[in-house]
mmCIF file of C-alpha atoms (C1' of nucleotides) in Angstrom:
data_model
loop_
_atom_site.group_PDB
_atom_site.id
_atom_site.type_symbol
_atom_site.label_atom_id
_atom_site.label_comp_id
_atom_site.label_asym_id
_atom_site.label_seq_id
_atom_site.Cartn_x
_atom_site.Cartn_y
_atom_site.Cartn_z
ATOM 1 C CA UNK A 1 0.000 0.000 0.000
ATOM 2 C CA UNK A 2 2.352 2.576 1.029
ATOM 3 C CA UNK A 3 4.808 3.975 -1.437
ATOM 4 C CA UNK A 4 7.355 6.456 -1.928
ATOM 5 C CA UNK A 5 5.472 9.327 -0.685
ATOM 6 C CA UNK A 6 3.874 7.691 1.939
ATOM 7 C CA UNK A 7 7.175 5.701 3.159
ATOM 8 C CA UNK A 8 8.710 8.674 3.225
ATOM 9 C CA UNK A 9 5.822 10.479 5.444
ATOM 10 C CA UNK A 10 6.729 8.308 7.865
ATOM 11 C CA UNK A 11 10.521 8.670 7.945
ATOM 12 C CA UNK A 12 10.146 11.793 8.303
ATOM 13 C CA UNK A 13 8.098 11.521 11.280
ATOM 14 C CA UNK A 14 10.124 8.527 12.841
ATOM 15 C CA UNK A 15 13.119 10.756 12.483
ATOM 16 C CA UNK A 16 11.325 13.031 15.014
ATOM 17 C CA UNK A 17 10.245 10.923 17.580
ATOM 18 C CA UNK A 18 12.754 8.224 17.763
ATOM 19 C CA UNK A 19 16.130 9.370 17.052
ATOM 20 C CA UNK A 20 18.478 9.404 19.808
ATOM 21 C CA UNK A 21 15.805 7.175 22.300
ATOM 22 C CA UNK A 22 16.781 3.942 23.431
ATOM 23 C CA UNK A 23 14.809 0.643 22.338
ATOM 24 C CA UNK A 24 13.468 -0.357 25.466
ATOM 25 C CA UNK A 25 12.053 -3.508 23.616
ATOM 26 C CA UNK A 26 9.974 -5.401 20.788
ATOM 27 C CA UNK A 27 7.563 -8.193 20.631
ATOM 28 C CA UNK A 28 6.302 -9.737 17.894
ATOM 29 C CA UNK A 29 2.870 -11.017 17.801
ATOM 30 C CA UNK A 30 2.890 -12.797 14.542
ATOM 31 C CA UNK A 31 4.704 -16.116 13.381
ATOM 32 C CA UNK A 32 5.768 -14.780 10.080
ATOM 33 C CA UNK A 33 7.625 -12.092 11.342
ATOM 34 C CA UNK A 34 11.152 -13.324 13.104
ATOM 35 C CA UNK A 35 12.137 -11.679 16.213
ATOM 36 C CA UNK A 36 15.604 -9.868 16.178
ATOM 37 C CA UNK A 37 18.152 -10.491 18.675
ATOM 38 C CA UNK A 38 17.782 -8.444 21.573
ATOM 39 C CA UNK A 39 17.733 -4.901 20.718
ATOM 40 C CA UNK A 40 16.384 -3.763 24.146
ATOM 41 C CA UNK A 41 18.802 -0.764 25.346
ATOM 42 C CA UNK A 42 20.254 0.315 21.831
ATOM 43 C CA UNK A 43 20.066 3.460 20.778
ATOM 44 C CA UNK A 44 18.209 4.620 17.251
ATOM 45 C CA UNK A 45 21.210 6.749 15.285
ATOM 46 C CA UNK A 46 19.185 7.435 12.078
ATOM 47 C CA UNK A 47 16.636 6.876 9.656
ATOM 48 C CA UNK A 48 16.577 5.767 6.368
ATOM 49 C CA UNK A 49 14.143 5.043 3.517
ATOM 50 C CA UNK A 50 15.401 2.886 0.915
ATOM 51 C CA UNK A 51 12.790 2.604 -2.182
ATOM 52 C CA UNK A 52 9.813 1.312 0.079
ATOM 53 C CA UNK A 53 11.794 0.373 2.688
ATOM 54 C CA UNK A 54 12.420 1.706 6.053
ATOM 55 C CA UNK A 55 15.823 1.581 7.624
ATOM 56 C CA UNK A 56 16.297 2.114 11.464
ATOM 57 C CA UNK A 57 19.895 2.560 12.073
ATOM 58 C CA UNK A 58 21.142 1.323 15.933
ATOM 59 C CA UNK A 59 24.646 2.412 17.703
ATOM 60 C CA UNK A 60 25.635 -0.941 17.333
ATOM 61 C CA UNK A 61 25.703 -0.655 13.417
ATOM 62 C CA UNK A 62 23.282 -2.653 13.116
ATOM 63 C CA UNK A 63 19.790 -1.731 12.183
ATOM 64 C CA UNK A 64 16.288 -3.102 11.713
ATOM 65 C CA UNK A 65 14.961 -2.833 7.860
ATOM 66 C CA UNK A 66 10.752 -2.731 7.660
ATOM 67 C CA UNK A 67 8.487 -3.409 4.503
ATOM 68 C CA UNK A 68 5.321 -2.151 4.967
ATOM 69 C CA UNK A 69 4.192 -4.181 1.814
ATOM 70 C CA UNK A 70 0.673 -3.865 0.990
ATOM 71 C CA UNK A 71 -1.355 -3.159 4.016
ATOM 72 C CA UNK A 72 1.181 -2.525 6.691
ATOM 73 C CA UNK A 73 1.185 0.605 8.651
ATOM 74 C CA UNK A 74 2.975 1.877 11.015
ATOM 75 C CA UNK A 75 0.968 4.261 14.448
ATOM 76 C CA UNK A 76 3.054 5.848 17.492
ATOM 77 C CA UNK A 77 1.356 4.968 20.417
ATOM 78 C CA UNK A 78 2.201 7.622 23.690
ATOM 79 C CA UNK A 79 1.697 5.673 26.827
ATOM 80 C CA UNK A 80 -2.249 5.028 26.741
ATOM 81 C CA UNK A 81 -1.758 1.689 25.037
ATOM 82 C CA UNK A 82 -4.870 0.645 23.201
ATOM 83 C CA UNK A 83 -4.734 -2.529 21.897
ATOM 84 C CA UNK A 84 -5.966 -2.142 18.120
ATOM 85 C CA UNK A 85 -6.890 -5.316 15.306
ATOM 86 C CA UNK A 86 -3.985 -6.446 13.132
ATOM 87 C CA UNK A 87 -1.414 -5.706 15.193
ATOM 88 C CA UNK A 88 1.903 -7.693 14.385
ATOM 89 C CA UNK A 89 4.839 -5.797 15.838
ATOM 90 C CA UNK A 90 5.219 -3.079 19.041
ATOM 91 C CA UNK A 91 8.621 -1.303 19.287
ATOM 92 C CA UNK A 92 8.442 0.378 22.653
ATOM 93 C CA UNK A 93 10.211 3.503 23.974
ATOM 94 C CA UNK A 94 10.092 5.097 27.184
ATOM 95 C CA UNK A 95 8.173 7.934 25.708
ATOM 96 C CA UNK A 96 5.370 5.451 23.487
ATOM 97 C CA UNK A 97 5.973 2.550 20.900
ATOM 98 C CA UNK A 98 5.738 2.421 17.317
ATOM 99 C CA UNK A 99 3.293 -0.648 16.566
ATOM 100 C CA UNK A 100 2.689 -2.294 13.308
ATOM 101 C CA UNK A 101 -0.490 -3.230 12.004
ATOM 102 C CA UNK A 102 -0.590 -5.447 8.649
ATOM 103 C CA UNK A 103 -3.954 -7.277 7.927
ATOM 104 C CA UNK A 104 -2.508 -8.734 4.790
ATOM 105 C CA UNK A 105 0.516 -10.295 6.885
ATOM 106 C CA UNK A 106 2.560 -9.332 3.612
ATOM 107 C CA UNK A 107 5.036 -6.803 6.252
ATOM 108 C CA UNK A 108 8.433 -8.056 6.603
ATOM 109 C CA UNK A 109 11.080 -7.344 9.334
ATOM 110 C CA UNK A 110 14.797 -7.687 9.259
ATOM 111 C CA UNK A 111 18.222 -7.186 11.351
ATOM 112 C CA UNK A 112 21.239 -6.533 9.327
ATOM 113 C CA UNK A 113 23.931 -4.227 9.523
ATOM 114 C CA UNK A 114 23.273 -1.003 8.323
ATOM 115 C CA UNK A 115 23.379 -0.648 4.761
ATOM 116 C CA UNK A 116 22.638 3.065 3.822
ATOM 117 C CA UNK A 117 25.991 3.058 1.875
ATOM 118 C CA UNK A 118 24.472 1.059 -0.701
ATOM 119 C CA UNK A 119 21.655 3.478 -2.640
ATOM 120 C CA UNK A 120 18.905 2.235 -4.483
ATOM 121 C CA UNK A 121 17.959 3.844 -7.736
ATOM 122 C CA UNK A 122 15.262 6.512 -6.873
ATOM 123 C CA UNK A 123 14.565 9.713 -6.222
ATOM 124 C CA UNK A 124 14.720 12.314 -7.646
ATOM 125 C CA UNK A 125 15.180 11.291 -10.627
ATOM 126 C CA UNK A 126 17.628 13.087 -12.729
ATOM 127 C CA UNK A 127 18.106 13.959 -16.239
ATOM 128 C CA UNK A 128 21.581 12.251 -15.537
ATOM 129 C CA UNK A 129 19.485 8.933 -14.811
ATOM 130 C CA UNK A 130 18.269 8.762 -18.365
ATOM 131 C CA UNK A 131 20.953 6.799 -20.255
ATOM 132 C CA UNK A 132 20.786 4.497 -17.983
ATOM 133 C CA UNK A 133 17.307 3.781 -18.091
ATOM 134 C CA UNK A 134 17.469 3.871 -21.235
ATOM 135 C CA UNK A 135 19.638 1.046 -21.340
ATOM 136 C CA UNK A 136 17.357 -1.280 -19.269
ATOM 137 C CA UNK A 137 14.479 0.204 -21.450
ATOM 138 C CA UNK A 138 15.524 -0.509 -24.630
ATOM 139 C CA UNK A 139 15.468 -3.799 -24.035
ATOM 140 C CA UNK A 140 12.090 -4.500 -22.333
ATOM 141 C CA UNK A 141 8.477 -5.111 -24.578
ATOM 142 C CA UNK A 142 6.365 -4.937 -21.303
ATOM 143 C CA UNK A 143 4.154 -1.790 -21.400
ATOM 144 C CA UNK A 144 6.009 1.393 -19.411
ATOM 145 C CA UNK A 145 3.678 0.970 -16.291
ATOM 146 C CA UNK A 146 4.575 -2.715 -15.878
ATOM 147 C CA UNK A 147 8.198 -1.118 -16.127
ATOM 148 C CA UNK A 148 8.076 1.899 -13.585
ATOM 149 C CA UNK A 149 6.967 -0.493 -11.010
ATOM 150 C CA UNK A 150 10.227 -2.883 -11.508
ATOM 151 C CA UNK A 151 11.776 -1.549 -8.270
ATOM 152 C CA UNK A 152 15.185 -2.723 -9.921
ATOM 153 C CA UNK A 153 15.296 0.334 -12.191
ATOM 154 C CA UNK A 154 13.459 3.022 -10.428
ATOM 155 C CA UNK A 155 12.621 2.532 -6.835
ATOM 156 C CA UNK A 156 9.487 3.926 -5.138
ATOM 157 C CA UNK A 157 7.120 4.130 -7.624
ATOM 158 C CA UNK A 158 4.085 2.322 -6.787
ATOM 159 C CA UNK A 159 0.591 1.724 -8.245
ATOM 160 C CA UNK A 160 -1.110 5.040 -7.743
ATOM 161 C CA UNK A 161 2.033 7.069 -8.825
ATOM 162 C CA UNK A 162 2.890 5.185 -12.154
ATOM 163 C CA UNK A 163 -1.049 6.522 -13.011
ATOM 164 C CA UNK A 164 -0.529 9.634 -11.934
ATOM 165 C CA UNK A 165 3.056 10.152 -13.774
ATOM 166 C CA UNK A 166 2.290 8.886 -16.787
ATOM 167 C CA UNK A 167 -1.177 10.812 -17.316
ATOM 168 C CA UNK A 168 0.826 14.193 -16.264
ATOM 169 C CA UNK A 169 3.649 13.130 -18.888
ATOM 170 C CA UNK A 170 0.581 11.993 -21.419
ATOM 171 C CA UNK A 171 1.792 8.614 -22.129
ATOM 172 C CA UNK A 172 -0.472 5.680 -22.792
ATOM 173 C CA UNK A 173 0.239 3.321 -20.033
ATOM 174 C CA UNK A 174 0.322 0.054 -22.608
ATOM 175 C CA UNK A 175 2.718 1.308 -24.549
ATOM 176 C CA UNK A 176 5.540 -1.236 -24.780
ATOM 177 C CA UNK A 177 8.801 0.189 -23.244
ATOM 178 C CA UNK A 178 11.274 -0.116 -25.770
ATOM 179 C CA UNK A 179 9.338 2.226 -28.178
ATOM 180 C CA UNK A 180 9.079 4.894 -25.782
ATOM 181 C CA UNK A 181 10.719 8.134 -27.439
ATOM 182 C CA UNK A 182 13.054 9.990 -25.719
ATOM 183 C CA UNK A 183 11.127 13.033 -25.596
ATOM 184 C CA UNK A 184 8.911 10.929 -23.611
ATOM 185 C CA UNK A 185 11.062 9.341 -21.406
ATOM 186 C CA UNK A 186 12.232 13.122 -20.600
ATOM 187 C CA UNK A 187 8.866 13.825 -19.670
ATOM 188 C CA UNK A 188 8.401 10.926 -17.349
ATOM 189 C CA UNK A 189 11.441 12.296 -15.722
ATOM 190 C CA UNK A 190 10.271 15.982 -15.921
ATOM 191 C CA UNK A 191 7.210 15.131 -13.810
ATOM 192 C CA UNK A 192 7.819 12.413 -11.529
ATOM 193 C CA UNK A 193 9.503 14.463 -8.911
ATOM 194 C CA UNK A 194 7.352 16.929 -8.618
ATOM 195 C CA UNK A 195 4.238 14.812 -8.544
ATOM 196 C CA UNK A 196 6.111 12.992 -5.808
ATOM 197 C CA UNK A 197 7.378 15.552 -4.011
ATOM 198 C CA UNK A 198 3.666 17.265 -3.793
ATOM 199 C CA UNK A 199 2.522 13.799 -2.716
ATOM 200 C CA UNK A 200 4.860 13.891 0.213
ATOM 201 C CA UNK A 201 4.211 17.293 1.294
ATOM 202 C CA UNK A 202 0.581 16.586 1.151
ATOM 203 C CA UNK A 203 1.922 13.181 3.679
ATOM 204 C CA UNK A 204 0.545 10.923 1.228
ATOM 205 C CA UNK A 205 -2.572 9.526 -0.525
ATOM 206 C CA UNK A 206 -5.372 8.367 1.271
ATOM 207 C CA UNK A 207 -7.608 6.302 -0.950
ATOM 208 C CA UNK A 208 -9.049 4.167 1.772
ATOM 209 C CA UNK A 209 -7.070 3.757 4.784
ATOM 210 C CA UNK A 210 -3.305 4.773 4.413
ATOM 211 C CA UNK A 211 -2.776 7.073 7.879
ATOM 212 C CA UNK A 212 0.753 8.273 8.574
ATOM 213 C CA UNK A 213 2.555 7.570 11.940
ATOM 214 C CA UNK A 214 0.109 9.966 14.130
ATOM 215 C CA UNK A 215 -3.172 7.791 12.722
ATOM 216 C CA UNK A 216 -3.861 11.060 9.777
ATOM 217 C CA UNK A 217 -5.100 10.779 6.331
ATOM 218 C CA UNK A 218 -2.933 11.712 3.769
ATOM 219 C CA UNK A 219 -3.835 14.695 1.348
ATOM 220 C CA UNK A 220 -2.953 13.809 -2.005
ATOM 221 C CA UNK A 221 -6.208 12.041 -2.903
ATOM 222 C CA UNK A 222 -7.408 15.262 -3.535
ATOM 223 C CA UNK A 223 -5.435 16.119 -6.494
ATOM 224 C CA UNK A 224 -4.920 12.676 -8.055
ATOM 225 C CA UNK A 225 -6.025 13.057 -11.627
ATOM 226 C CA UNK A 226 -6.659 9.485 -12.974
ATOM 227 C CA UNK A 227 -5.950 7.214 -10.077
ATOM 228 C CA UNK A 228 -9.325 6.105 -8.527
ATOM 229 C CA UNK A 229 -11.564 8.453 -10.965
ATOM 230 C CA UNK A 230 -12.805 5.796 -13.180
ATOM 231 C CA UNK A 231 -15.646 7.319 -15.397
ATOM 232 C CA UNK A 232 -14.808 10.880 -14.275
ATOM 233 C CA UNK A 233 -13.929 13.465 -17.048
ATOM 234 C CA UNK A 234 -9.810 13.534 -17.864
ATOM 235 C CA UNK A 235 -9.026 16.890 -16.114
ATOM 236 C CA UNK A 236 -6.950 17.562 -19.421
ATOM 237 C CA UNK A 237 -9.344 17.216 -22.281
ATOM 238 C CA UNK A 238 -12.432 16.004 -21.328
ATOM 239 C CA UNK A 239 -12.245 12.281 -21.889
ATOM 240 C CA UNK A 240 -13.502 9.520 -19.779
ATOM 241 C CA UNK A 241 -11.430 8.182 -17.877
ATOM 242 C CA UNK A 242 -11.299 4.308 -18.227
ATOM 243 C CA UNK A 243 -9.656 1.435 -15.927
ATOM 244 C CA UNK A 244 -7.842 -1.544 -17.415
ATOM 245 C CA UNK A 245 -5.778 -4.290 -16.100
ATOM 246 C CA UNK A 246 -2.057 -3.465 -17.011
ATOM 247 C CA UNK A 247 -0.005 -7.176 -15.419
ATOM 248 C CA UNK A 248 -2.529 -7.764 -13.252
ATOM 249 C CA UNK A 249 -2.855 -4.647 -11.695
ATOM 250 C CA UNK A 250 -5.763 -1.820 -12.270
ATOM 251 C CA UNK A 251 -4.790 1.548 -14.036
ATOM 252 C CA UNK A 252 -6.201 3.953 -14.845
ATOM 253 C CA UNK A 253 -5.808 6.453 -17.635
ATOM 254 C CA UNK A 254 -7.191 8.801 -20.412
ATOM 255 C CA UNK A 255 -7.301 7.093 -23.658
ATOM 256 C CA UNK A 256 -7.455 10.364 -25.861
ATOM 257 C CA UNK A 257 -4.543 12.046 -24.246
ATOM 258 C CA UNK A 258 -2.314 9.696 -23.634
ATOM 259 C CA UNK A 259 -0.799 8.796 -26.824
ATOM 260 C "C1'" DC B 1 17.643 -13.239 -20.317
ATOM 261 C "C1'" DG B 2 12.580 -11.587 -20.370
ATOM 262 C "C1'" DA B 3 7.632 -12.263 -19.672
ATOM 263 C "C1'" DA B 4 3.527 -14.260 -17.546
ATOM 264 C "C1'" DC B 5 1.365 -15.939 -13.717
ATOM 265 C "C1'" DG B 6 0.520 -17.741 -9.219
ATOM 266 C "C1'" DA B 7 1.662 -17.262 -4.334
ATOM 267 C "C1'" DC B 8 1.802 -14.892 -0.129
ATOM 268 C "C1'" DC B 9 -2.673 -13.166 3.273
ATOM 269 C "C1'" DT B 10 -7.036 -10.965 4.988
ATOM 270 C "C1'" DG B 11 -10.583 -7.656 4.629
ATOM 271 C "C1'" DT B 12 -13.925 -4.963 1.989
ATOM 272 C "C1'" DT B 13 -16.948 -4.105 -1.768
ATOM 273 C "C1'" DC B 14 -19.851 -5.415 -5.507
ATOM 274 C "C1'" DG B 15 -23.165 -8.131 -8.195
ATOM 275 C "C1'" DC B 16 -26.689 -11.545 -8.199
ATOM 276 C "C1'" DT C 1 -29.749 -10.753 3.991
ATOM 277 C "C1'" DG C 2 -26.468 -14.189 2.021
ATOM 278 C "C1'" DC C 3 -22.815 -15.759 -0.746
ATOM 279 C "C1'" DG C 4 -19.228 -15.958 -3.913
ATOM 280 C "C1'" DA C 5 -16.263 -13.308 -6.859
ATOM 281 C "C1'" DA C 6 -13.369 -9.515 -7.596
ATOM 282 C "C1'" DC C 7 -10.387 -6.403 -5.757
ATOM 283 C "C1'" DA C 8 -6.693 -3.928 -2.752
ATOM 284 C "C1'" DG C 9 -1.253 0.844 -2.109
ATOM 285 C "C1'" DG C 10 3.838 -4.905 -3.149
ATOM 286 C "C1'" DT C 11 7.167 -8.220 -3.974
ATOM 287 C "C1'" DC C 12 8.967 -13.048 -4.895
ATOM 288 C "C1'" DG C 13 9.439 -17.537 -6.998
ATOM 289 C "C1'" DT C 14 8.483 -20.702 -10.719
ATOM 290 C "C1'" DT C 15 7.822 -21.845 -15.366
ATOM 291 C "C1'" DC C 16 8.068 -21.281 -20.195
#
DNA sequence: CGAACGACCTGTTCGC
DNA sequence: TGCGAACAGGTCGTTC
C-alpha cells in the first residue's frame, strides 16, 4: 500500500520521535515475522528510507529494515496503550511505541547491519538517470507501467504514482517500453519528482485507509487526476477516464490524451 | 535473459 | 440478507 510518498511520510516523522531514544524492547505477535536479537537498550542513530523500505539505524551498526508491503502501517502509540486489530509488531520507547499493524501479513522485518551506503535507484530522478534507463528500457516489450513499477530500475514508484506520472507526462500506459521516445522518457522524468514531491508534502494519498505515523489521512487524494476516478472526465481534455488491467494490476488512464 | 502468472494473506466491496 | 467473486497501495518464486 504505502509507497514512496507515503514511506517517506513516515521517515520523516520517525526521524522526530525516535532518534536518539533507546529501544526499550519489541515483541512480535505474529509467526511470520522473526524476532531480532535483543535490541532492548540500543540506541536509534538514524533513519533511512530505501525505495519502500524503512531503515532504522542502531549504535551498534546494526539496524532493523521494515516493509510495509501492501497493508502494513505503522501508528506511534504515547503511553495510553490501546490494543488495536492487526497488530503484528510493538517497538516500545520510554516515551510510546511504534506498533505495526498489517492485515494482509505481507510486512516483513529484518536485522542486518546497516546498509545506507548502498543506494537504491530513486529519487529524484535526474536527467543524468536517463541513459541508464534507457539502457534497461531498450530492451524491455512490457508496457512502461509494468516497467516503472520494476523496483530494480526506479525505486518507489508504486501503483497510484505510475497513473498519476504517466497521465501528467501523457503517455499511454500500454505502450511497450522499448518504443518509448526519448522526448517521452524526458517527460516521465520531468514530472515524476514533482508529482512525488507534492505527494509527500501533502503526507501521502489516502484512498481508503493509508494514515501516517500519528493515525492522519494523507492529502494527495485530492489532487490525483486518474488514479481512482474511473468514469470521471480527464481533467486535461475532457475524456472519460477508463480502468484496465495493465499485469494484473488496475490503471487507470485517459485514452485520448495519452498517446 | 525476459515475460507471464501464481503465491503470499485478509478484509472490503460489488453483483446476483 | 447471504454468498461468492473480484479487488486492494507490493514483492517473490516458478515456469516457459
Amino acid at each position: 500500500m504505502p509507497e514512496l510518498p507515503e514511506v517517506e511520510t513516515l521517515r520523516r516523522q520517525l526521524e522526530q520521535i525516535i532518534v536518539g531514544k533507546r529501544i526499550r524492547g519489541i515483541e512480535v505477535m505474529d509467526s511470520k515475522i522473526a524476532t531480532p536479537p535483543s535490541v532492548s537498550g540500543q540506541m536509534v542513530s538514524s533513519v533511512h528510507r530505501r525505495g519502500k523500505g524503512l531503515e532504522v539505524v542502531l549504535d551498534s551498526g546494526m539496524a532493523l529494515h521494515l516493509h510495509l508491503r501492501m497493508s502494513g502501517k505503522l501508528l506511534w502509540q504515547s503511553s495510553n496503550t490501546i490494543s488495536l486489530a492487526h497488530t503484528r509488531l510493538v517497538i516500545s520507547f520510554e516515551e510510546g511505541c511504534i506498533i505495526l499493524i498489517d492485515p494482509r501479513r505481507f510486512a516483513t522485518l529484518s536485522y542486518n547491519t546497516a546498509t545506507s551506503l548502498e543506494d537504491l535507484p530513486g529519487f529524484p530522478l535526474r536527467r543524468s538517470d536517463l541513459p541508464r534507463i534507457l539502457s534497461f528500457a531498450s530492451k524491455r516489450r512490457i508496457p512502461i507501467k509494468a516497467f516503472l513499477l520494476d523496483q530494480r530500475i526506479i525505486s518507489g514508484i508504486g501503483n497510484i504514482y505510475a497513473c498519476e506520472i504517466l497521465h501528467e507526462a501523457a503517455v499511454d500506459p500500454f505502450k511497450r517500453t522499448c518504443d518509448l521516445s526519448t522526448s517521452q522518457w524526458q517527460r516521465i522524468i520531468k514530472v515524476s519528482a514533482p508529482i512525488l514531491k507534492m505527494a509527500i508534502r501533502a503526507r501521502g494519498t489516502t484512498v481508503s485507509d493509508w494514515r501516517d505515523l500519528f493515525g492522519r489521512k494523507g492529502e494527495y487524494q485530492r489532487q490525483l487526476k486518474v488514479y481512482a476516478h474511473e468514469g470521471e472526465p480527464c481533467p486535461r481534455c475532457g475524456s472519460q477516464i477508463v480502468r484496465e488491467r495493465i499485469s494484473g494490476r488496475g490503471t487507470y488512464y485517459c485514452a485520448s490524451c495519452q498517446k
